[in-house]
Amino acid sequence: MSRQLDEAHEHLERLGVKDIEEYPEIVSGAGDTDTREVYNQLLDAVETGRFDLVVVHEISRLSRLGPTEIHEFIQHCLEHDTGVEALDVGLKIHVDDGELQQTIYSMVARLMSDLAQIEHQQKLQRIRSGVRAAQSAGKWTGRPPAGFVVEDGYLRVDPAEFLHVREALTRVDRGESFATVAGDTGITESTLRSLHQDRRDLYLGGEAEDDRVDEALTDVRPLEDVRAEDSALEELRERVERLEEATGVNNR
């Protein structure tokens, strides 16, 4: 960002402009609330007639704020007697340009906006393709499960952490309450519930449907299957939790 600002300042100095205001980071992303707020501040300043000229370093990036934003921004500036210059493409649209020239430049800007959108979609497609290719090659592309780490793109077991999680889930599976185990192990109750519901077979039985996870488990195999077989344990655990909650209320 500092380089872009320096180049914009140098350009304005060559034009003999001394009264300069900066509106940085106005195109960092459409979902960025601060970005939109700063951009709106610039639009408001243009509307009040504060500026004769707005210089942007990369006008094509305005398309991140909307597919028609480049064209609308230029029109907004011209309607309020403010010229626009873009350093990245050498675009110069001034208030004293003829109507035909302004129209041509606006058409060029609209085309740039369309091309920027196409480029953005192509970039997203390349990212998605890269993720699929990495997954096909056995690489892990997301956040690893609890007790696992990613090394050189591949999933590996962190033995100490994995066994810590396994022990906690074993206690839960055998009837201890989530709250008690969470307090003893430091693993949050919500995490324990999620792991027990979604990945019980992984931690207690050493079973994984994902080949990448299954391959990583070879570091800690053989693993004894510690899944509880008593179907009444879930009901027992709920009764224990209700009893603990009732006791906690009575002790207050």
JSON list of C-alpha atoms in Angstrom, two decimals:
[
{"chain": "A", "resi": 1, "resn": "MET", "atom": "CA", "xyz": [0.00, 0.00, 0.00]},
{"chain": "A", "resi": 2, "resn": "SER", "atom": "CA", "xyz": [2.84, 2.46, 0.79]},
{"chain": "A", "resi": 3, "resn": "ARG", "atom": "CA", "xyz": [4.27, 1.99, -2.71]},
{"chain": "A", "resi": 4, "resn": "GLN", "atom": "CA", "xyz": [0.93, 2.77, -4.34]},
{"chain": "A", "resi": 5, "resn": "LEU", "atom": "CA", "xyz": [0.49, 5.87, -2.19]},
{"chain": "A", "resi": 6, "resn": "ASP", "atom": "CA", "xyz": [4.02, 7.06, -2.98]},
{"chain": "A", "resi": 7, "resn": "GLU", "atom": "CA", "xyz": [3.44, 6.68, -6.71]},
{"chain": "A", "resi": 8, "resn": "ALA", "atom": "CA", "xyz": [0.12, 8.52, -6.48]},
{"chain": "A", "resi": 9, "resn": "HIS", "atom": "CA", "xyz": [1.78, 11.37, -4.56]},
{"chain": "A", "resi": 10, "resn": "GLU", "atom": "CA", "xyz": [4.59, 11.58, -7.11]},
{"chain": "A", "resi": 11, "resn": "HIS", "atom": "CA", "xyz": [2.04, 11.78, -9.93]},
{"chain": "A", "resi": 12, "resn": "LEU", "atom": "CA", "xyz": [0.13, 14.57, -8.20]},
{"chain": "A", "resi": 13, "resn": "GLU", "atom": "CA", "xyz": [3.35, 16.46, -7.49]},
{"chain": "A", "resi": 14, "resn": "ARG", "atom": "CA", "xyz": [4.20, 16.34, -11.19]},
{"chain": "A", "resi": 15, "resn": "LEU", "atom": "CA", "xyz": [0.79, 17.87, -11.85]},
{"chain": "A", "resi": 16, "resn": "GLY", "atom": "CA", "xyz": [1.57, 20.62, -9.35]},
{"chain": "A", "resi": 17, "resn": "VAL", "atom": "CA", "xyz": [-1.10, 19.52, -6.88]},
{"chain": "A", "resi": 18, "resn": "LYS", "atom": "CA", "xyz": [-0.28, 20.33, -3.26]},
{"chain": "A", "resi": 19, "resn": "ASP", "atom": "CA", "xyz": [-3.57, 19.97, -1.40]},
{"chain": "A", "resi": 20, "resn": "ILE", "atom": "CA", "xyz": [-3.93, 16.18, -1.17]},
{"chain": "A", "resi": 21, "resn": "GLU", "atom": "CA", "xyz": [-6.18, 13.87, 0.85]},
{"chain": "A", "resi": 22, "resn": "GLU", "atom": "CA", "xyz": [-5.72, 10.11, 1.09]},
{"chain": "A", "resi": 23, "resn": "TYR", "atom": "CA", "xyz": [-8.41, 7.41, 1.10]},
{"chain": "A", "resi": 24, "resn": "PRO", "atom": "CA", "xyz": [-6.34, 4.20, 1.37]},
{"chain": "A", "resi": 25, "resn": "GLU", "atom": "CA", "xyz": [-7.62, 0.63, 1.49]},
{"chain": "A", "resi": 26, "resn": "ILE", "atom": "CA", "xyz": [-10.87, 1.44, -0.27]},
{"chain": "A", "resi": 27, "resn": "VAL", "atom": "CA", "xyz": [-10.67, -1.66, -2.46]},
{"chain": "A", "resi": 28, "resn": "SER", "atom": "CA", "xyz": [-9.45, -4.42, -0.14]},
{"chain": "A", "resi": 29, "resn": "GLY", "atom": "CA", "xyz": [-12.64, -6.46, -0.49]},
{"chain": "A", "resi": 30, "resn": "ALA", "atom": "CA", "xyz": [-16.38, -6.22, -1.00]},
{"chain": "A", "resi": 31, "resn": "GLY", "atom": "CA", "xyz": [-17.12, -7.88, 2.32]},
{"chain": "A", "resi": 32, "resn": "ASP", "atom": "CA", "xyz": [-14.92, -5.50, 4.30]},
{"chain": "A", "resi": 33, "resn": "THR", "atom": "CA", "xyz": [-17.12, -3.08, 6.28]},
{"chain": "A", "resi": 34, "resn": "ASP", "atom": "CA", "xyz": [-14.27, -0.62, 6.86]},
{"chain": "A", "resi": 35, "resn": "THR", "atom": "CA", "xyz": [-13.47, -0.68, 3.15]},
{"chain": "A", "resi": 36, "resn": "ARG", "atom": "CA", "xyz": [-17.01, 0.26, 2.17]},
{"chain": "A", "resi": 37, "resn": "GLU", "atom": "CA", "xyz": [-17.13, 2.99, 4.83]},
{"chain": "A", "resi": 38, "resn": "VAL", "atom": "CA", "xyz": [-13.93, 4.64, 3.58]},
{"chain": "A", "resi": 39, "resn": "TYR", "atom": "CA", "xyz": [-15.11, 4.35, -0.01]},
{"chain": "A", "resi": 40, "resn": "ASN", "atom": "CA", "xyz": [-18.42, 6.00, 0.91]},
{"chain": "A", "resi": 41, "resn": "GLN", "atom": "CA", "xyz": [-16.48, 8.81, 2.58]},
{"chain": "A", "resi": 42, "resn": "LEU", "atom": "CA", "xyz": [-14.68, 9.42, -0.70]},
{"chain": "A", "resi": 43, "resn": "LEU", "atom": "CA", "xyz": [-17.96, 9.44, -2.63]},
{"chain": "A", "resi": 44, "resn": "ASP", "atom": "CA", "xyz": [-19.44, 11.91, -0.15]},
{"chain": "A", "resi": 45, "resn": "ALA", "atom": "CA", "xyz": [-16.38, 14.17, -0.42]},
{"chain": "A", "resi": 46, "resn": "VAL", "atom": "CA", "xyz": [-16.65, 14.15, -4.22]},
{"chain": "A", "resi": 47, "resn": "GLU", "atom": "CA", "xyz": [-20.34, 14.99, -3.99]},
{"chain": "A", "resi": 48, "resn": "THR", "atom": "CA", "xyz": [-19.62, 18.07, -1.88]},
{"chain": "A", "resi": 49, "resn": "GLY", "atom": "CA", "xyz": [-17.27, 19.37, -4.58]},
{"chain": "A", "resi": 50, "resn": "ARG", "atom": "CA", "xyz": [-14.20, 19.12, -2.39]},
{"chain": "A", "resi": 51, "resn": "PHE", "atom": "CA", "xyz": [-11.94, 17.77, -5.15]},
{"chain": "A", "resi": 52, "resn": "ASP", "atom": "CA", "xyz": [-11.04, 18.71, -8.70]},
{"chain": "A", "resi": 53, "resn": "LEU", "atom": "CA", "xyz": [-9.33, 15.37, -9.36]},
{"chain": "A", "resi": 54, "resn": "VAL", "atom": "CA", "xyz": [-9.26, 11.85, -7.94]},
{"chain": "A", "resi": 55, "resn": "VAL", "atom": "CA", "xyz": [-6.20, 9.71, -8.69]},
{"chain": "A", "resi": 56, "resn": "VAL", "atom": "CA", "xyz": [-6.42, 5.96, -8.16]},
{"chain": "A", "resi": 57, "resn": "HIS", "atom": "CA", "xyz": [-3.56, 3.52, -8.47]},
{"chain": "A", "resi": 58, "resn": "GLU", "atom": "CA", "xyz": [-5.53, 0.51, -9.76]},
{"chain": "A", "resi": 59, "resn": "ILE", "atom": "CA", "xyz": [-9.03, 1.45, -10.84]},
{"chain": "A", "resi": 60, "resn": "SER", "atom": "CA", "xyz": [-9.77, -2.12, -11.94]},
{"chain": "A", "resi": 61, "resn": "ARG", "atom": "CA", "xyz": [-9.80, -3.19, -8.29]},
{"chain": "A", "resi": 62, "resn": "LEU", "atom": "CA", "xyz": [-12.92, -1.10, -7.71]},
{"chain": "A", "resi": 63, "resn": "SER", "atom": "CA", "xyz": [-14.82, -3.94, -9.34]},
{"chain": "A", "resi": 64, "resn": "ARG", "atom": "CA", "xyz": [-14.37, -5.87, -6.09]},
{"chain": "A", "resi": 65, "resn": "LEU", "atom": "CA", "xyz": [-16.94, -3.52, -4.59]},
{"chain": "A", "resi": 66, "resn": "GLY", "atom": "CA", "xyz": [-19.45, -4.40, -7.30]},
{"chain": "A", "resi": 67, "resn": "PRO", "atom": "CA", "xyz": [-19.56, -5.41, -10.97]},
{"chain": "A", "resi": 68, "resn": "THR", "atom": "CA", "xyz": [-20.52, -1.90, -12.16]},
{"chain": "A", "resi": 69, "resn": "GLU", "atom": "CA", "xyz": [-18.59, 0.10, -9.58]},
{"chain": "A", "resi": 70, "resn": "ILE", "atom": "CA", "xyz": [-15.92, 1.45, -11.97]},
{"chain": "A", "resi": 71, "resn": "HIS", "atom": "CA", "xyz": [-18.46, 2.97, -14.33]},
{"chain": "A", "resi": 72, "resn": "GLU", "atom": "CA", "xyz": [-20.61, 4.31, -11.49]},
{"chain": "A", "resi": 73, "resn": "PHE", "atom": "CA", "xyz": [-17.59, 5.82, -9.75]},
{"chain": "A", "resi": 74, "resn": "ILE", "atom": "CA", "xyz": [-16.46, 7.66, -12.88]},
{"chain": "A", "resi": 75, "resn": "GLN", "atom": "CA", "xyz": [-19.98, 8.92, -13.57]},
{"chain": "A", "resi": 76, "resn": "HIS", "atom": "CA", "xyz": [-20.31, 10.08, -9.96]},
{"chain": "A", "resi": 77, "resn": "CYS", "atom": "CA", "xyz": [-17.07, 12.05, -10.22]},
{"chain": "A", "resi": 78, "resn": "LEU", "atom": "CA", "xyz": [-17.96, 13.67, -13.55]},
{"chain": "A", "resi": 79, "resn": "GLU", "atom": "CA", "xyz": [-21.43, 14.62, -12.35]},
{"chain": "A", "resi": 80, "resn": "HIS", "atom": "CA", "xyz": [-19.78, 16.56, -9.52]},
{"chain": "A", "resi": 81, "resn": "ASP", "atom": "CA", "xyz": [-17.10, 18.25, -11.62]},
{"chain": "A", "resi": 82, "resn": "THR", "atom": "CA", "xyz": [-14.29, 15.94, -10.54]},
{"chain": "A", "resi": 83, "resn": "GLY", "atom": "CA", "xyz": [-11.82, 14.33, -12.94]},
{"chain": "A", "resi": 84, "resn": "VAL", "atom": "CA", "xyz": [-10.48, 10.78, -12.61]},
{"chain": "A", "resi": 85, "resn": "GLU", "atom": "CA", "xyz": [-7.03, 9.43, -13.44]},
{"chain": "A", "resi": 86, "resn": "ALA", "atom": "CA", "xyz": [-5.97, 5.79, -13.09]},
{"chain": "A", "resi": 87, "resn": "LEU", "atom": "CA", "xyz": [-2.23, 5.13, -12.92]},
{"chain": "A", "resi": 88, "resn": "ASP", "atom": "CA", "xyz": [-2.42, 1.43, -13.75]},
{"chain": "A", "resi": 89, "resn": "VAL", "atom": "CA", "xyz": [-3.91, 1.90, -17.23]},
{"chain": "A", "resi": 90, "resn": "GLY", "atom": "CA", "xyz": [-3.13, 5.54, -17.96]},
{"chain": "A", "resi": 91, "resn": "LEU", "atom": "CA", "xyz": [-6.83, 6.42, -17.99]},
{"chain": "A", "resi": 92, "resn": "LYS", "atom": "CA", "xyz": [-7.50, 10.17, -17.78]},
{"chain": "A", "resi": 93, "resn": "ILE", "atom": "CA", "xyz": [-11.03, 11.56, -17.74]},
{"chain": "A", "resi": 94, "resn": "HIS", "atom": "CA", "xyz": [-11.35, 15.28, -17.07]},
{"chain": "A", "resi": 95, "resn": "VAL", "atom": "CA", "xyz": [-14.36, 17.50, -16.63]},
{"chain": "A", "resi": 96, "resn": "ASP", "atom": "CA", "xyz": [-13.37, 19.71, -19.56]},
{"chain": "A", "resi": 97, "resn": "ASP", "atom": "CA", "xyz": [-13.14, 16.75, -21.96]},
{"chain": "A", "resi": 98, "resn": "GLY", "atom": "CA", "xyz": [-15.76, 16.69, -24.67]},
{"chain": "A", "resi": 99, "resn": "GLU", "atom": "CA", "xyz": [-18.91, 14.65, -24.15]},
{"chain": "A", "resi": 100, "resn": "LEU", "atom": "CA", "xyz": [-17.87, 12.14, -26.81]},
{"chain": "A", "resi": 101, "resn": "GLN", "atom": "CA", "xyz": [-14.46, 11.67, -25.23]},
{"chain": "A", "resi": 102, "resn": "GLN", "atom": "CA", "xyz": [-16.01, 11.17, -21.79]},
{"chain": "A", "resi": 103, "resn": "THR", "atom": "CA", "xyz": [-18.40, 8.60, -23.26]},
{"chain": "A", "resi": 104, "resn": "ILE", "atom": "CA", "xyz": [-15.55, 6.68, -24.89]},
{"chain": "A", "resi": 105, "resn": "TYR", "atom": "CA", "xyz": [-13.53, 6.66, -21.70]},
{"chain": "A", "resi": 106, "resn": "SER", "atom": "CA", "xyz": [-16.57, 5.53, -19.73]},
{"chain": "A", "resi": 107, "resn": "MET", "atom": "CA", "xyz": [-17.05, 2.65, -22.17]},
{"chain": "A", "resi": 108, "resn": "VAL", "atom": "CA", "xyz": [-13.41, 1.70, -21.70]},
{"chain": "A", "resi": 109, "resn": "ALA", "atom": "CA", "xyz": [-13.90, 1.79, -17.94]},
{"chain": "A", "resi": 110, "resn": "ARG", "atom": "CA", "xyz": [-17.00, -0.42, -18.22]},
{"chain": "A", "resi": 111, "resn": "LEU", "atom": "CA", "xyz": [-15.01, -2.90, -20.31]},
{"chain": "A", "resi": 112, "resn": "MET", "atom": "CA", "xyz": [-12.26, -2.89, -17.70]},
{"chain": "A", "resi": 113, "resn": "SER", "atom": "CA", "xyz": [-14.85, -3.67, -15.06]},
{"chain": "A", "resi": 114, "resn": "ASP", "atom": "CA", "xyz": [-16.15, -6.65, -17.05]},
{"chain": "A", "resi": 115, "resn": "LEU", "atom": "CA", "xyz": [-12.62, -7.94, -17.61]},
{"chain": "A", "resi": 116, "resn": "ALA", "atom": "CA", "xyz": [-11.81, -7.55, -13.93]},
{"chain": "A", "resi": 117, "resn": "GLN", "atom": "CA", "xyz": [-14.86, -9.64, -13.02]},
{"chain": "A", "resi": 118, "resn": "ILE", "atom": "CA", "xyz": [-13.86, -12.34, -15.49]},
{"chain": "A", "resi": 119, "resn": "GLU", "atom": "CA", "xyz": [-10.33, -12.37, -14.10]},
{"chain": "A", "resi": 120, "resn": "HIS", "atom": "CA", "xyz": [-11.68, -12.64, -10.55]},
{"chain": "A", "resi": 121, "resn": "GLN", "atom": "CA", "xyz": [-13.89, -15.60, -11.46]},
{"chain": "A", "resi": 122, "resn": "GLN", "atom": "CA", "xyz": [-11.01, -17.30, -13.25]},
{"chain": "A", "resi": 123, "resn": "LYS", "atom": "CA", "xyz": [-8.83, -16.83, -10.18]},
{"chain": "A", "resi": 124, "resn": "LEU", "atom": "CA", "xyz": [-11.49, -18.41, -7.97]},
{"chain": "A", "resi": 125, "resn": "GLN", "atom": "CA", "xyz": [-11.76, -21.31, -10.39]},
{"chain": "A", "resi": 126, "resn": "ARG", "atom": "CA", "xyz": [-7.99, -21.83, -10.32]},
{"chain": "A", "resi": 127, "resn": "ILE", "atom": "CA", "xyz": [-8.05, -21.85, -6.52]},
{"chain": "A", "resi": 128, "resn": "ARG", "atom": "CA", "xyz": [-10.86, -24.42, -6.46]},
{"chain": "A", "resi": 129, "resn": "SER", "atom": "CA", "xyz": [-9.04, -26.55, -9.02]},
{"chain": "A", "resi": 130, "resn": "GLY", "atom": "CA", "xyz": [-5.87, -26.35, -6.96]},
{"chain": "A", "resi": 131, "resn": "VAL", "atom": "CA", "xyz": [-7.71, -27.49, -3.84]},
{"chain": "A", "resi": 132, "resn": "ARG", "atom": "CA", "xyz": [-9.24, -30.44, -5.70]},
{"chain": "A", "resi": 133, "resn": "ALA", "atom": "CA", "xyz": [-5.86, -31.39, -7.15]},
{"chain": "A", "resi": 134, "resn": "ALA", "atom": "CA", "xyz": [-4.22, -31.22, -3.72]},
{"chain": "A", "resi": 135, "resn": "GLN", "atom": "CA", "xyz": [-6.94, -33.39, -2.21]},
{"chain": "A", "resi": 136, "resn": "SER", "atom": "CA", "xyz": [-6.58, -35.91, -5.03]},
{"chain": "A", "resi": 137, "resn": "ALA", "atom": "CA", "xyz": [-2.86, -36.06, -4.26]},
{"chain": "A", "resi": 138, "resn": "GLY", "atom": "CA", "xyz": [-3.63, -36.91, -0.64]},
{"chain": "A", "resi": 139, "resn": "LYS", "atom": "CA", "xyz": [-2.87, -33.45, 0.73]},
{"chain": "A", "resi": 140, "resn": "TRP", "atom": "CA", "xyz": [-4.92, -31.83, 3.47]},
{"chain": "A", "resi": 141, "resn": "THR", "atom": "CA", "xyz": [-6.34, -28.45, 2.47]},
{"chain": "A", "resi": 142, "resn": "GLY", "atom": "CA", "xyz": [-8.41, -27.39, 5.46]},
{"chain": "A", "resi": 143, "resn": "ARG", "atom": "CA", "xyz": [-8.14, -27.12, 9.21]},
{"chain": "A", "resi": 144, "resn": "PRO", "atom": "CA", "xyz": [-6.93, -30.43, 10.67]},
{"chain": "A", "resi": 145, "resn": "PRO", "atom": "CA", "xyz": [-9.08, -32.37, 13.16]},
{"chain": "A", "resi": 146, "resn": "ALA", "atom": "CA", "xyz": [-8.24, -32.18, 16.85]},
{"chain": "A", "resi": 147, "resn": "GLY", "atom": "CA", "xyz": [-5.13, -34.23, 17.58]},
{"chain": "A", "resi": 148, "resn": "PHE", "atom": "CA", "xyz": [-3.77, -33.87, 14.04]},
{"chain": "A", "resi": 149, "resn": "VAL", "atom": "CA", "xyz": [-1.34, -31.47, 12.37]},
{"chain": "A", "resi": 150, "resn": "VAL", "atom": "CA", "xyz": [-0.48, -30.69, 8.76]},
{"chain": "A", "resi": 151, "resn": "GLU", "atom": "CA", "xyz": [3.16, -31.20, 7.73]},
{"chain": "A", "resi": 152, "resn": "ASP", "atom": "CA", "xyz": [4.29, -30.44, 4.18]},
{"chain": "A", "resi": 153, "resn": "GLY", "atom": "CA", "xyz": [0.66, -30.52, 3.11]},
{"chain": "A", "resi": 154, "resn": "TYR", "atom": "CA", "xyz": [-0.07, -33.95, 4.57]},
{"chain": "A", "resi": 155, "resn": "LEU", "atom": "CA", "xyz": [-2.09, -34.86, 7.65]},
{"chain": "A", "resi": 156, "resn": "ARG", "atom": "CA", "xyz": [-0.14, -36.30, 10.57]},
{"chain": "A", "resi": 157, "resn": "VAL", "atom": "CA", "xyz": [-1.14, -37.36, 14.07]},
{"chain": "A", "resi": 158, "resn": "ASP", "atom": "CA", "xyz": [0.05, -35.35, 17.05]},
{"chain": "A", "resi": 159, "resn": "PRO", "atom": "CA", "xyz": [0.29, -38.40, 19.36]},
{"chain": "A", "resi": 160, "resn": "ALA", "atom": "CA", "xyz": [0.09, -36.56, 22.68]},
{"chain": "A", "resi": 161, "resn": "GLU", "atom": "CA", "xyz": [-2.87, -34.41, 21.64]},
{"chain": "A", "resi": 162, "resn": "PHE", "atom": "CA", "xyz": [-4.66, -37.28, 19.89]},
{"chain": "A", "resi": 163, "resn": "LEU", "atom": "CA", "xyz": [-4.40, -39.54, 22.94]},
{"chain": "A", "resi": 164, "resn": "HIS", "atom": "CA", "xyz": [-5.51, -36.66, 25.17]},
{"chain": "A", "resi": 165, "resn": "VAL", "atom": "CA", "xyz": [-8.67, -36.22, 23.09]},
{"chain": "A", "resi": 166, "resn": "ARG", "atom": "CA", "xyz": [-9.17, -39.98, 22.93]},
{"chain": "A", "resi": 167, "resn": "GLU", "atom": "CA", "xyz": [-8.98, -40.31, 26.71]},
{"chain": "A", "resi": 168, "resn": "ALA", "atom": "CA", "xyz": [-11.48, -37.48, 27.19]},
{"chain": "A", "resi": 169, "resn": "LEU", "atom": "CA", "xyz": [-13.95, -38.99, 24.72]},
{"chain": "A", "resi": 170, "resn": "THR", "atom": "CA", "xyz": [-13.52, -42.42, 26.30]},
{"chain": "A", "resi": 171, "resn": "ARG", "atom": "CA", "xyz": [-14.60, -41.01, 29.64]},
{"chain": "A", "resi": 172, "resn": "VAL", "atom": "CA", "xyz": [-17.61, -39.35, 28.03]},
{"chain": "A", "resi": 173, "resn": "ASP", "atom": "CA", "xyz": [-18.47, -42.54, 26.18]},
{"chain": "A", "resi": 174, "resn": "ARG", "atom": "CA", "xyz": [-18.45, -44.50, 29.44]},
{"chain": "A", "resi": 175, "resn": "GLY", "atom": "CA", "xyz": [-20.90, -42.25, 31.16]},
{"chain": "A", "resi": 176, "resn": "GLU", "atom": "CA", "xyz": [-19.12, -39.24, 32.61]},
{"chain": "A", "resi": 177, "resn": "SER", "atom": "CA", "xyz": [-20.75, -35.90, 31.90]},
{"chain": "A", "resi": 178, "resn": "PHE", "atom": "CA", "xyz": [-19.40, -33.57, 29.25]},
{"chain": "A", "resi": 179, "resn": "ALA", "atom": "CA", "xyz": [-19.07, -30.81, 31.83]},
{"chain": "A", "resi": 180, "resn": "THR", "atom": "CA", "xyz": [-16.97, -32.93, 34.20]},
{"chain": "A", "resi": 181, "resn": "VAL", "atom": "CA", "xyz": [-14.62, -34.17, 31.49]},
{"chain": "A", "resi": 182, "resn": "ALA", "atom": "CA", "xyz": [-14.30, -30.69, 30.03]},
{"chain": "A", "resi": 183, "resn": "GLY", "atom": "CA", "xyz": [-13.32, -29.32, 33.43]},
{"chain": "A", "resi": 184, "resn": "ASP", "atom": "CA", "xyz": [-10.71, -32.04, 33.95]},
{"chain": "A", "resi": 185, "resn": "THR", "atom": "CA", "xyz": [-9.15, -32.04, 30.49]},
{"chain": "A", "resi": 186, "resn": "GLY", "atom": "CA", "xyz": [-9.32, -28.41, 29.40]},
{"chain": "A", "resi": 187, "resn": "ILE", "atom": "CA", "xyz": [-11.19, -29.38, 26.23]},
{"chain": "A", "resi": 188, "resn": "THR", "atom": "CA", "xyz": [-14.28, -27.23, 25.89]},
{"chain": "A", "resi": 189, "resn": "GLU", "atom": "CA", "xyz": [-17.63, -28.87, 26.42]},
{"chain": "A", "resi": 190, "resn": "SER", "atom": "CA", "xyz": [-18.86, -27.81, 22.98]},
{"chain": "A", "resi": 191, "resn": "THR", "atom": "CA", "xyz": [-15.79, -29.39, 21.36]},
{"chain": "A", "resi": 192, "resn": "LEU", "atom": "CA", "xyz": [-16.30, -32.62, 23.26]},
{"chain": "A", "resi": 193, "resn": "ARG", "atom": "CA", "xyz": [-19.93, -32.78, 22.19]},
{"chain": "A", "resi": 194, "resn": "SER", "atom": "CA", "xyz": [-19.05, -32.11, 18.57]},
{"chain": "A", "resi": 195, "resn": "LEU", "atom": "CA", "xyz": [-16.24, -34.69, 18.50]},
{"chain": "A", "resi": 196, "resn": "HIS", "atom": "CA", "xyz": [-18.33, -37.33, 20.23]},
{"chain": "A", "resi": 197, "resn": "GLN", "atom": "CA", "xyz": [-21.22, -36.80, 17.86]},
{"chain": "A", "resi": 198, "resn": "ASP", "atom": "CA", "xyz": [-19.29, -36.50, 14.60]},
{"chain": "A", "resi": 199, "resn": "ARG", "atom": "CA", "xyz": [-15.99, -38.34, 15.14]},
{"chain": "A", "resi": 200, "resn": "ARG", "atom": "CA", "xyz": [-16.56, -40.91, 17.85]},
{"chain": "A", "resi": 201, "resn": "ASP", "atom": "CA", "xyz": [-15.49, -43.78, 15.59]},
{"chain": "A", "resi": 202, "resn": "LEU", "atom": "CA", "xyz": [-12.29, -41.96, 14.66]},
{"chain": "A", "resi": 203, "resn": "TYR", "atom": "CA", "xyz": [-11.00, -41.36, 18.18]},
{"chain": "A", "resi": 204, "resn": "LEU", "atom": "CA", "xyz": [-12.40, -44.37, 19.99]},
{"chain": "A", "resi": 205, "resn": "GLY", "atom": "CA", "xyz": [-12.34, -46.99, 17.25]},
{"chain": "A", "resi": 206, "resn": "GLY", "atom": "CA", "xyz": [-9.50, -45.76, 15.07]},
{"chain": "A", "resi": 207, "resn": "GLU", "atom": "CA", "xyz": [-11.79, -45.81, 12.04]},
{"chain": "A", "resi": 208, "resn": "ALA", "atom": "CA", "xyz": [-11.84, -43.13, 9.34]},
{"chain": "A", "resi": 209, "resn": "GLU", "atom": "CA", "xyz": [-13.78, -42.86, 6.08]},
{"chain": "A", "resi": 210, "resn": "ASP", "atom": "CA", "xyz": [-11.35, -40.28, 4.71]},
{"chain": "A", "resi": 211, "resn": "ASP", "atom": "CA", "xyz": [-8.29, -42.05, 3.28]},
{"chain": "A", "resi": 212, "resn": "ARG", "atom": "CA", "xyz": [-6.03, -39.17, 4.31]},
{"chain": "A", "resi": 213, "resn": "VAL", "atom": "CA", "xyz": [-7.10, -39.46, 7.95]},
{"chain": "A", "resi": 214, "resn": "ASP", "atom": "CA", "xyz": [-6.85, -43.24, 7.81]},
{"chain": "A", "resi": 215, "resn": "GLU", "atom": "CA", "xyz": [-3.29, -42.96, 6.48]},
{"chain": "A", "resi": 216, "resn": "ALA", "atom": "CA", "xyz": [-2.33, -40.55, 9.26]},
{"chain": "A", "resi": 217, "resn": "LEU", "atom": "CA", "xyz": [-3.62, -42.96, 11.91]},
{"chain": "A", "resi": 218, "resn": "THR", "atom": "CA", "xyz": [-0.89, -45.45, 11.02]},
{"chain": "A", "resi": 219, "resn": "ASP", "atom": "CA", "xyz": [1.39, -43.39, 13.28]},
{"chain": "A", "resi": 220, "resn": "VAL", "atom": "CA", "xyz": [-0.58, -44.45, 16.39]},
{"chain": "A", "resi": 221, "resn": "ARG", "atom": "CA", "xyz": [-1.86, -47.88, 15.40]},
{"chain": "A", "resi": 222, "resn": "PRO", "atom": "CA", "xyz": [-2.68, -50.42, 16.66]},
{"chain": "A", "resi": 223, "resn": "LEU", "atom": "CA", "xyz": [-5.48, -48.72, 18.58]},
{"chain": "A", "resi": 224, "resn": "GLU", "atom": "CA", "xyz": [-7.72, -50.66, 20.93]},
{"chain": "A", "resi": 225, "resn": "ASP", "atom": "CA", "xyz": [-11.41, -50.14, 20.22]},
{"chain": "A", "resi": 226, "resn": "VAL", "atom": "CA", "xyz": [-12.64, -48.44, 23.39]},
{"chain": "A", "resi": 227, "resn": "ARG", "atom": "CA", "xyz": [-16.17, -47.67, 22.24]},
{"chain": "A", "resi": 228, "resn": "ALA", "atom": "CA", "xyz": [-18.74, -48.50, 24.89]},
{"chain": "A", "resi": 229, "resn": "GLU", "atom": "CA", "xyz": [-21.26, -51.11, 23.78]},
{"chain": "A", "resi": 230, "resn": "ASP", "atom": "CA", "xyz": [-23.91, -50.48, 26.42]},
{"chain": "A", "resi": 231, "resn": "SER", "atom": "CA", "xyz": [-26.78, -48.66, 24.70]},
{"chain": "A", "resi": 232, "resn": "ALA", "atom": "CA", "xyz": [-28.00, -47.36, 28.06]},
{"chain": "A", "resi": 233, "resn": "LEU", "atom": "CA", "xyz": [-24.88, -45.25, 28.59]},
{"chain": "A", "resi": 234, "resn": "GLU", "atom": "CA", "xyz": [-26.26, -42.24, 26.73]},
{"chain": "A", "resi": 235, "resn": "GLU", "atom": "CA", "xyz": [-29.33, -42.21, 28.95]},
{"chain": "A", "resi": 236, "resn": "LEU", "atom": "CA", "xyz": [-27.14, -42.67, 32.03]},
{"chain": "A", "resi": 237, "resn": "ARG", "atom": "CA", "xyz": [-24.92, -39.75, 31.02]},
{"chain": "A", "resi": 238, "resn": "GLU", "atom": "CA", "xyz": [-27.93, -37.48, 30.58]},
{"chain": "A", "resi": 239, "resn": "ARG", "atom": "CA", "xyz": [-29.22, -38.50, 34.00]},
{"chain": "A", "resi": 240, "resn": "VAL", "atom": "CA", "xyz": [-25.81, -37.73, 35.55]},
{"chain": "A", "resi": 241, "resn": "GLU", "atom": "CA", "xyz": [-25.78, -34.31, 33.88]},
{"chain": "A", "resi": 242, "resn": "ARG", "atom": "CA", "xyz": [-29.27, -33.50, 35.13]},
{"chain": "A", "resi": 243, "resn": "LEU", "atom": "CA", "xyz": [-28.25, -34.58, 38.62]},
{"chain": "A", "resi": 244, "resn": "GLU", "atom": "CA", "xyz": [-25.14, -32.39, 38.53]},
{"chain": "A", "resi": 245, "resn": "GLU", "atom": "CA", "xyz": [-27.16, -29.42, 37.33]},
{"chain": "A", "resi": 246, "resn": "ALA", "atom": "CA", "xyz": [-29.72, -29.94, 40.07]},
{"chain": "A", "resi": 247, "resn": "THR", "atom": "CA", "xyz": [-26.97, -30.24, 42.68]},
{"chain": "A", "resi": 248, "resn": "GLY", "atom": "CA", "xyz": [-25.36, -27.08, 41.40]},
{"chain": "A", "resi": 249, "resn": "VAL", "atom": "CA", "xyz": [-28.65, -25.20, 41.73]},
{"chain": "A", "resi": 250, "resn": "ASN", "atom": "CA", "xyz": [-29.21, -26.47, 45.25]},
{"chain": "A", "resi": 251, "resn": "ASN", "atom": "CA", "xyz": [-25.70, -25.45, 46.32]},
{"chain": "A", "resi": 252, "resn": "ARG", "atom": "CA", "xyz": [-26.19, -21.82, 45.27]}
]
